[in-house]
mmCIF file of C-alpha atoms in Angstrom:
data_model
loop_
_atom_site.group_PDB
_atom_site.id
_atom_site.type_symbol
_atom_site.label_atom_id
_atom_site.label_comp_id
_atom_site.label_asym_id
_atom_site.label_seq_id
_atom_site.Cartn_x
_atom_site.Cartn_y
_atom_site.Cartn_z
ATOM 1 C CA UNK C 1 119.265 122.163 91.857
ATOM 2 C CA UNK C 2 121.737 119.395 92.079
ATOM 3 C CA UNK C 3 124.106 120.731 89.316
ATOM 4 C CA UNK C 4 123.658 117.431 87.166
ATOM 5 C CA UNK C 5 121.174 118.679 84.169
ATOM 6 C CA UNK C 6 119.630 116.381 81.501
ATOM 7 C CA UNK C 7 117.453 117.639 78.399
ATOM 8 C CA UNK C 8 114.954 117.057 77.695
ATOM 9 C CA UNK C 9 112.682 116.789 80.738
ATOM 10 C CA UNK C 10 109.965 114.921 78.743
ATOM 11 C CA UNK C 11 109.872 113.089 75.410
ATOM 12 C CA UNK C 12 107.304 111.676 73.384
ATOM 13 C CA UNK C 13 107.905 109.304 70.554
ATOM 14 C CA UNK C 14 106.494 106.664 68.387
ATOM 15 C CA UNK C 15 107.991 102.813 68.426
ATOM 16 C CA UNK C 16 110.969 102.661 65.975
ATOM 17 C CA UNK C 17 112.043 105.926 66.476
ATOM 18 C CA UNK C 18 115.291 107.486 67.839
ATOM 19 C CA UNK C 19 116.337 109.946 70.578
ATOM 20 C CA UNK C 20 118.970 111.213 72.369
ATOM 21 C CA UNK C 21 119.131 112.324 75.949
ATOM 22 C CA UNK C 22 121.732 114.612 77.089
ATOM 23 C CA UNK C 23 123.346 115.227 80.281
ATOM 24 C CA UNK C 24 125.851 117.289 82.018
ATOM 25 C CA UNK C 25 127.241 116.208 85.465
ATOM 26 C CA UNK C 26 127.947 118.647 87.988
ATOM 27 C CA UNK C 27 131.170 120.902 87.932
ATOM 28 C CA UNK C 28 134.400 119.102 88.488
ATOM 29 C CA UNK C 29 132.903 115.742 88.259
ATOM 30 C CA UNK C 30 134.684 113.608 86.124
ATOM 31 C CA UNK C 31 132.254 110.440 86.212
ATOM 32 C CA UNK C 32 128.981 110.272 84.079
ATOM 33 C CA UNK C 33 126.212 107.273 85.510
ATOM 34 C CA UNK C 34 122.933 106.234 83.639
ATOM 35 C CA UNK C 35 120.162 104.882 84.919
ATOM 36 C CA UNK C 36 117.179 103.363 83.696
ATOM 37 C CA UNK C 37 113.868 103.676 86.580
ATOM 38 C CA UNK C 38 110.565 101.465 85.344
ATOM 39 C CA UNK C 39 108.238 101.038 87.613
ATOM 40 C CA UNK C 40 108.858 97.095 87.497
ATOM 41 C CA UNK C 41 112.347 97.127 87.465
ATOM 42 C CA UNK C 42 113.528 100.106 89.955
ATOM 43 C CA UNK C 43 116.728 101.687 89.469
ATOM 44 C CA UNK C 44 118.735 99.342 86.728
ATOM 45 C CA UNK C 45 122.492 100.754 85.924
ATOM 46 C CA UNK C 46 123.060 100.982 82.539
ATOM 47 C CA UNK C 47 126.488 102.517 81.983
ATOM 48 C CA UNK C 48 129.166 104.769 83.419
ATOM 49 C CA UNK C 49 131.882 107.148 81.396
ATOM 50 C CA UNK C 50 134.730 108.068 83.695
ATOM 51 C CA UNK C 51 136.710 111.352 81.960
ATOM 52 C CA UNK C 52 135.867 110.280 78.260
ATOM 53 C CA UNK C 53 136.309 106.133 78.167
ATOM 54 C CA UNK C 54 133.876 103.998 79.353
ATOM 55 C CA UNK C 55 134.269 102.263 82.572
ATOM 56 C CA UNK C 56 131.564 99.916 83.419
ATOM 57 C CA UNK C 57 128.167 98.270 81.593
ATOM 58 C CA UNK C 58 125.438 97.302 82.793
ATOM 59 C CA UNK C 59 121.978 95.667 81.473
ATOM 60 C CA UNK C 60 122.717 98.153 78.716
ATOM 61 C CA UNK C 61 120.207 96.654 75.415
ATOM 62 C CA UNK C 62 122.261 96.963 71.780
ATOM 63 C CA UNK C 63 119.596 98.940 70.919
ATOM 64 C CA UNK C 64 121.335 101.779 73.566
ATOM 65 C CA UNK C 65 124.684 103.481 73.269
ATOM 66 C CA UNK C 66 126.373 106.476 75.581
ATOM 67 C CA UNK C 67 129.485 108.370 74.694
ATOM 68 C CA UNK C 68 131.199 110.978 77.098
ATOM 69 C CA UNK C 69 132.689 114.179 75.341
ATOM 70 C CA UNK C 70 135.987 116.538 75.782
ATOM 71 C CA UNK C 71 133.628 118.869 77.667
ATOM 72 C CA UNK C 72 132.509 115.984 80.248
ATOM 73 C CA UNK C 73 128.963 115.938 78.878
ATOM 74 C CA UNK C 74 127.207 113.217 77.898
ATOM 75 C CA UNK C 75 124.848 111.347 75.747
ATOM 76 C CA UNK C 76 122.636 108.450 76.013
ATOM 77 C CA UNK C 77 121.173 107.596 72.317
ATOM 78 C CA UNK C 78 118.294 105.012 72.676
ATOM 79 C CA UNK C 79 117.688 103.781 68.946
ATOM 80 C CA UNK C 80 114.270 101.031 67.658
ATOM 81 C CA UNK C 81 112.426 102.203 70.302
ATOM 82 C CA UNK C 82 110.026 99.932 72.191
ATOM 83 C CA UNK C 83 107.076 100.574 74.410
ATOM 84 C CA UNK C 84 109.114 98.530 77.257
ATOM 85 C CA UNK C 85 111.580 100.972 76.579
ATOM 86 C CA UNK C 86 109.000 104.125 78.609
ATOM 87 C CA UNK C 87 110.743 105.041 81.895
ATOM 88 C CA UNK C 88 112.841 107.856 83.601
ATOM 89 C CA UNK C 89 116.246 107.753 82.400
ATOM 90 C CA UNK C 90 118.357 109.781 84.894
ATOM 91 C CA UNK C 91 122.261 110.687 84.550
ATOM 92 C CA UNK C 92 124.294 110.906 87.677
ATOM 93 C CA UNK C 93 128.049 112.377 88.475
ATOM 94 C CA UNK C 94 130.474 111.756 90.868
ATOM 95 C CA UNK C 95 134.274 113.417 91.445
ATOM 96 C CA UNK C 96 136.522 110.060 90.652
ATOM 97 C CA UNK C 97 136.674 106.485 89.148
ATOM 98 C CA UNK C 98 134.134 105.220 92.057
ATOM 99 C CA UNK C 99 130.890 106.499 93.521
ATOM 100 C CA UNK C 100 132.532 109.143 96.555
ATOM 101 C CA UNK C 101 131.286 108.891 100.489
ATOM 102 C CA UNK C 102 128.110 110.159 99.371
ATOM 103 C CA UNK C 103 127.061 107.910 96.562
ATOM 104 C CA UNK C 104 126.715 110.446 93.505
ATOM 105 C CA UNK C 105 124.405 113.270 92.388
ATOM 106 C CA UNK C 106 121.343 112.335 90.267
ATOM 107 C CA UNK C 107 119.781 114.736 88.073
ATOM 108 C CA UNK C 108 116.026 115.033 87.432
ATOM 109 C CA UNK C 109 115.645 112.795 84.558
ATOM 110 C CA UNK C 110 113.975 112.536 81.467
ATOM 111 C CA UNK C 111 110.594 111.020 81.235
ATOM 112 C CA UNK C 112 110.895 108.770 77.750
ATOM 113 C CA UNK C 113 107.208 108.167 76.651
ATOM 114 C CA UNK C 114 106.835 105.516 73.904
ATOM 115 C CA UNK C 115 103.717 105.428 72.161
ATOM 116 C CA UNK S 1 124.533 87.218 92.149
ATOM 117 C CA UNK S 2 124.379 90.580 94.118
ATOM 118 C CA UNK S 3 121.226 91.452 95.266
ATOM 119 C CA UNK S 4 119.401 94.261 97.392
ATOM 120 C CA UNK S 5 115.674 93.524 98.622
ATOM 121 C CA UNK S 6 113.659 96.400 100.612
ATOM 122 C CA UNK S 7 110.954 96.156 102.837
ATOM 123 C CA UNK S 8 108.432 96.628 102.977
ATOM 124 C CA UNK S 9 107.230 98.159 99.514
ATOM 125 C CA UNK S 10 105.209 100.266 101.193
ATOM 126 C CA UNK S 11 104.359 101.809 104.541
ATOM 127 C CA UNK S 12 101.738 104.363 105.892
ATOM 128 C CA UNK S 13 102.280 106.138 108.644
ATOM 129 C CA UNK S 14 100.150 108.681 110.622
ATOM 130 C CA UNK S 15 102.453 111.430 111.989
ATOM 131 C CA UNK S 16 104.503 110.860 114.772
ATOM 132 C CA UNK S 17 104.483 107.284 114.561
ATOM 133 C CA UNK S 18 107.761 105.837 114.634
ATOM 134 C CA UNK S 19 108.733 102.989 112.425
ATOM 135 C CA UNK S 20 111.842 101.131 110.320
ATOM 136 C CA UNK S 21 112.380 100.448 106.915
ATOM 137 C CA UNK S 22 114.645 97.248 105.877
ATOM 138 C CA UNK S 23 117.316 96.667 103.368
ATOM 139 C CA UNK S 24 118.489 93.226 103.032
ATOM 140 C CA UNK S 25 121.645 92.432 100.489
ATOM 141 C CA UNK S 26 123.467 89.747 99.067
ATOM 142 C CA UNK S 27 126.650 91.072 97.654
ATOM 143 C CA UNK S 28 130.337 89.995 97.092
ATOM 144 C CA UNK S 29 132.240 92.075 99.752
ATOM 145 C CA UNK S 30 130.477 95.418 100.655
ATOM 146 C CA UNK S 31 132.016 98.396 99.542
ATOM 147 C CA UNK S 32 129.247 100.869 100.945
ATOM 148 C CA UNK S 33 125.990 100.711 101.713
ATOM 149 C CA UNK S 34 124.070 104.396 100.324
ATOM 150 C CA UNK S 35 120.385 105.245 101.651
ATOM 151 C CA UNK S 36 118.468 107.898 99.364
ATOM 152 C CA UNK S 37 115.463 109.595 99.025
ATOM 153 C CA UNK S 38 113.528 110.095 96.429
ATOM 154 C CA UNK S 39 110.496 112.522 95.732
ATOM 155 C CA UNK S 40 107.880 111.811 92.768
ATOM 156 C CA UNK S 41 109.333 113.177 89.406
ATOM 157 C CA UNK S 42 112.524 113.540 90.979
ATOM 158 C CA UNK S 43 115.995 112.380 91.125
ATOM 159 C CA UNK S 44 117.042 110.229 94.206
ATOM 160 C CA UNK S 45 118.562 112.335 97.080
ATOM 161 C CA UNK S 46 121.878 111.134 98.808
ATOM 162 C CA UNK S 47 121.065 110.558 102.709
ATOM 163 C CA UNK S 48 123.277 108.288 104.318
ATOM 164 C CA UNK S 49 126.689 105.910 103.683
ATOM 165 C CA UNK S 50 127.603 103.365 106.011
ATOM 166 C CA UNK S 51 130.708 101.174 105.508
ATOM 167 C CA UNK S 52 131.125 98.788 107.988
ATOM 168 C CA UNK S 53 128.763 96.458 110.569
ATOM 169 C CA UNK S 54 128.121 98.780 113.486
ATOM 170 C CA UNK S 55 127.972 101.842 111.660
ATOM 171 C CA UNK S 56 125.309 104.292 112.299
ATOM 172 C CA UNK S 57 124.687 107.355 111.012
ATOM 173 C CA UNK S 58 121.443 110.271 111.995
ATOM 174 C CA UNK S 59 119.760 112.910 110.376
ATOM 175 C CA UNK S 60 116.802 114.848 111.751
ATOM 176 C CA UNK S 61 114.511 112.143 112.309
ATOM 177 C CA UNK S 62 116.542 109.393 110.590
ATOM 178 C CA UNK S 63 118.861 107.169 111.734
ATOM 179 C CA UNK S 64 120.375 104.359 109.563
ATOM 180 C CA UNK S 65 122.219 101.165 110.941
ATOM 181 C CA UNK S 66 123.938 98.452 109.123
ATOM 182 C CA UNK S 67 124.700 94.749 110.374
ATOM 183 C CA UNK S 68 126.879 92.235 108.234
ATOM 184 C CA UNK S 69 123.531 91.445 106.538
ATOM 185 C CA UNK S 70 121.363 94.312 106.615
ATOM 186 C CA UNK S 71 120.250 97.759 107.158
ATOM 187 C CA UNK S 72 117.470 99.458 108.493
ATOM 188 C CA UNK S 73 116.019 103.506 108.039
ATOM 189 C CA UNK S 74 114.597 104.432 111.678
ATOM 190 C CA UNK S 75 111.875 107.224 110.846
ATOM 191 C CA UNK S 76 111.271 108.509 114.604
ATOM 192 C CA UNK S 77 108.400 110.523 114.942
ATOM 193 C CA UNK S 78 107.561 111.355 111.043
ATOM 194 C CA UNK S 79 106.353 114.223 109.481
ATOM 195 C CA UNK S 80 104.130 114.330 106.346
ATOM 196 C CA UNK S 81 107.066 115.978 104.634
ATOM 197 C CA UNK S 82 108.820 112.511 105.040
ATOM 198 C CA UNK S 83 106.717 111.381 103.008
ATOM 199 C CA UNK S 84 108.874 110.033 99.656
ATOM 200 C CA UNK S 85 110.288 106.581 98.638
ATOM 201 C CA UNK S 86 113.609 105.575 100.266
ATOM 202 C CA UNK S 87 115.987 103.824 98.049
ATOM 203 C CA UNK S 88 119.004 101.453 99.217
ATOM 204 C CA UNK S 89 122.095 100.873 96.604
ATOM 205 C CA UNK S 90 125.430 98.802 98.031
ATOM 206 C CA UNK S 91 128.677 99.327 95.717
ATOM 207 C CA UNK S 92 129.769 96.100 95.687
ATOM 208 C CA UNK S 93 133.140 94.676 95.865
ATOM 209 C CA UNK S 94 133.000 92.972 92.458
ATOM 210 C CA UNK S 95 132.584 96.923 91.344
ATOM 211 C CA UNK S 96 135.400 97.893 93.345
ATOM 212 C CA UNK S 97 137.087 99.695 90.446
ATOM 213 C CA UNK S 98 133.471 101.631 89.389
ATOM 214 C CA UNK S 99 131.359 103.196 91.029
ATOM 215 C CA UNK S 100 127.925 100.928 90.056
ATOM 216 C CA UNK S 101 125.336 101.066 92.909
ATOM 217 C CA UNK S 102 122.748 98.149 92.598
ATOM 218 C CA UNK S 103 119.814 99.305 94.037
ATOM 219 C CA UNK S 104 116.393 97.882 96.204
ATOM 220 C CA UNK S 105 113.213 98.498 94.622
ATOM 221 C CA UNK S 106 112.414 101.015 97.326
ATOM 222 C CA UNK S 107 110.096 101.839 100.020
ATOM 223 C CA UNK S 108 107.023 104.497 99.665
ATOM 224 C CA UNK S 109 106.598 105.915 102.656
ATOM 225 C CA UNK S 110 103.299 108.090 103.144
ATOM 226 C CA UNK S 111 102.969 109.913 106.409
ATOM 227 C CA UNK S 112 99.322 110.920 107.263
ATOM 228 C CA UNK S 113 98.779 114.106 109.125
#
């Protein structure tokens, strides 16, 4: 266990739909990563929340949006779904502003399945 | 552009045959270069940082090394429970205020008993 969780661990849903994945970094870590993992793209950053305000975007679609709560925990909220849009969607956390000496902590995803 | 290319995609291995793993980047002042490891269905698994040309760092049977241009993931003597795909991120100096990682595509590394 890595202390990052993210619910759900597997989602099925039809195009057009919307869902929310949820993550919650490990204790005392103030920075919230998301990641996007096809199997054509590899690892793609999407966005980070550093305590509460978001501090950098990636190749984050319009379709996509993240918010960081009070309690540190996050949400990524993935709206018009597309099949391109199937992939593991993991969160990651790391103490401060930057990734620390050992990169960050990943969590085990969340398998997005659009059918 | 910054860029991180791994090589190759993927290797097989039969046990105790040693072998490296490349990670080529492009990037606008390096910040830190991160090795992980991943496991199917998993998240990626911090293994090694290295900062500056020179650098090397071991684990068990790894050992990573980074010139001004590359690094490269020695796997001495592998075991089928090295067996995983190895992932290379840089943090990039045009990030210097975040802490985005671009990432390789990743190696899949099978070890055959």
């Amino acid at each position: 266990d890595s202390g990052v969780t993210q619910t759900p661990k597997h989602l099925i849903t039809a195009t057009g739909q919307r869902v929310t994945l949820r993550c919650s970094p490990r204790s005392g870590d103030l920075s919230v990563y998301w990641y996007q993992q096809s199997l054509d793209q590899g690892l793609q950053f999407l966005i980070q929340y550093y305590n509460g305000e978001e501090r950098a975007k990636g190749n984050i679609l319009e379709r996509f949006s993240a918010q960081q709560f009070p309690d540190l925990h996050s949400e990524l909220n993935l709206s018009s779904l597309e099949l391109g849009d199937s992939a593991l969607y993991f969160c990651a956390s790391s103490p401060g502003p930057q990734s620390s000496g050992y990169g960050y902590t990943f969590g085990s995803g969340t398998r997005l399945t659009v059918v | 552009e910054d860029q991180v290319t791994q090589s190759p995609e993927a290797l097989r291995l039969q046990e105790g045959e040693s072998s490296s793993l490349n990670c080529s980047y492009t990037v606008s002042g390096l910040r830190g270069l991160f090795w992980y490891r991943q496991d199917p269905g998993k998240g990626p698994e911090f293994l090694f940082t290295l900062y500056s040309a020179g650098e090397e760092k071991e684990k068990e049977r790894l050992k990573a090394t980074l010139t001004k241009k590359e690094s490269f993931l020695h796997i001495t003597a592998p075991k089928p429970e090295d067996s995983a795909t190895y992932l290379c991120a840089v943090h990039a100096g045009g990030s210097s205020n975040t802490g985005k990682l671009i990432f390789g595509q990743g190696t899949t590394l099978q070890v055959k008993p």
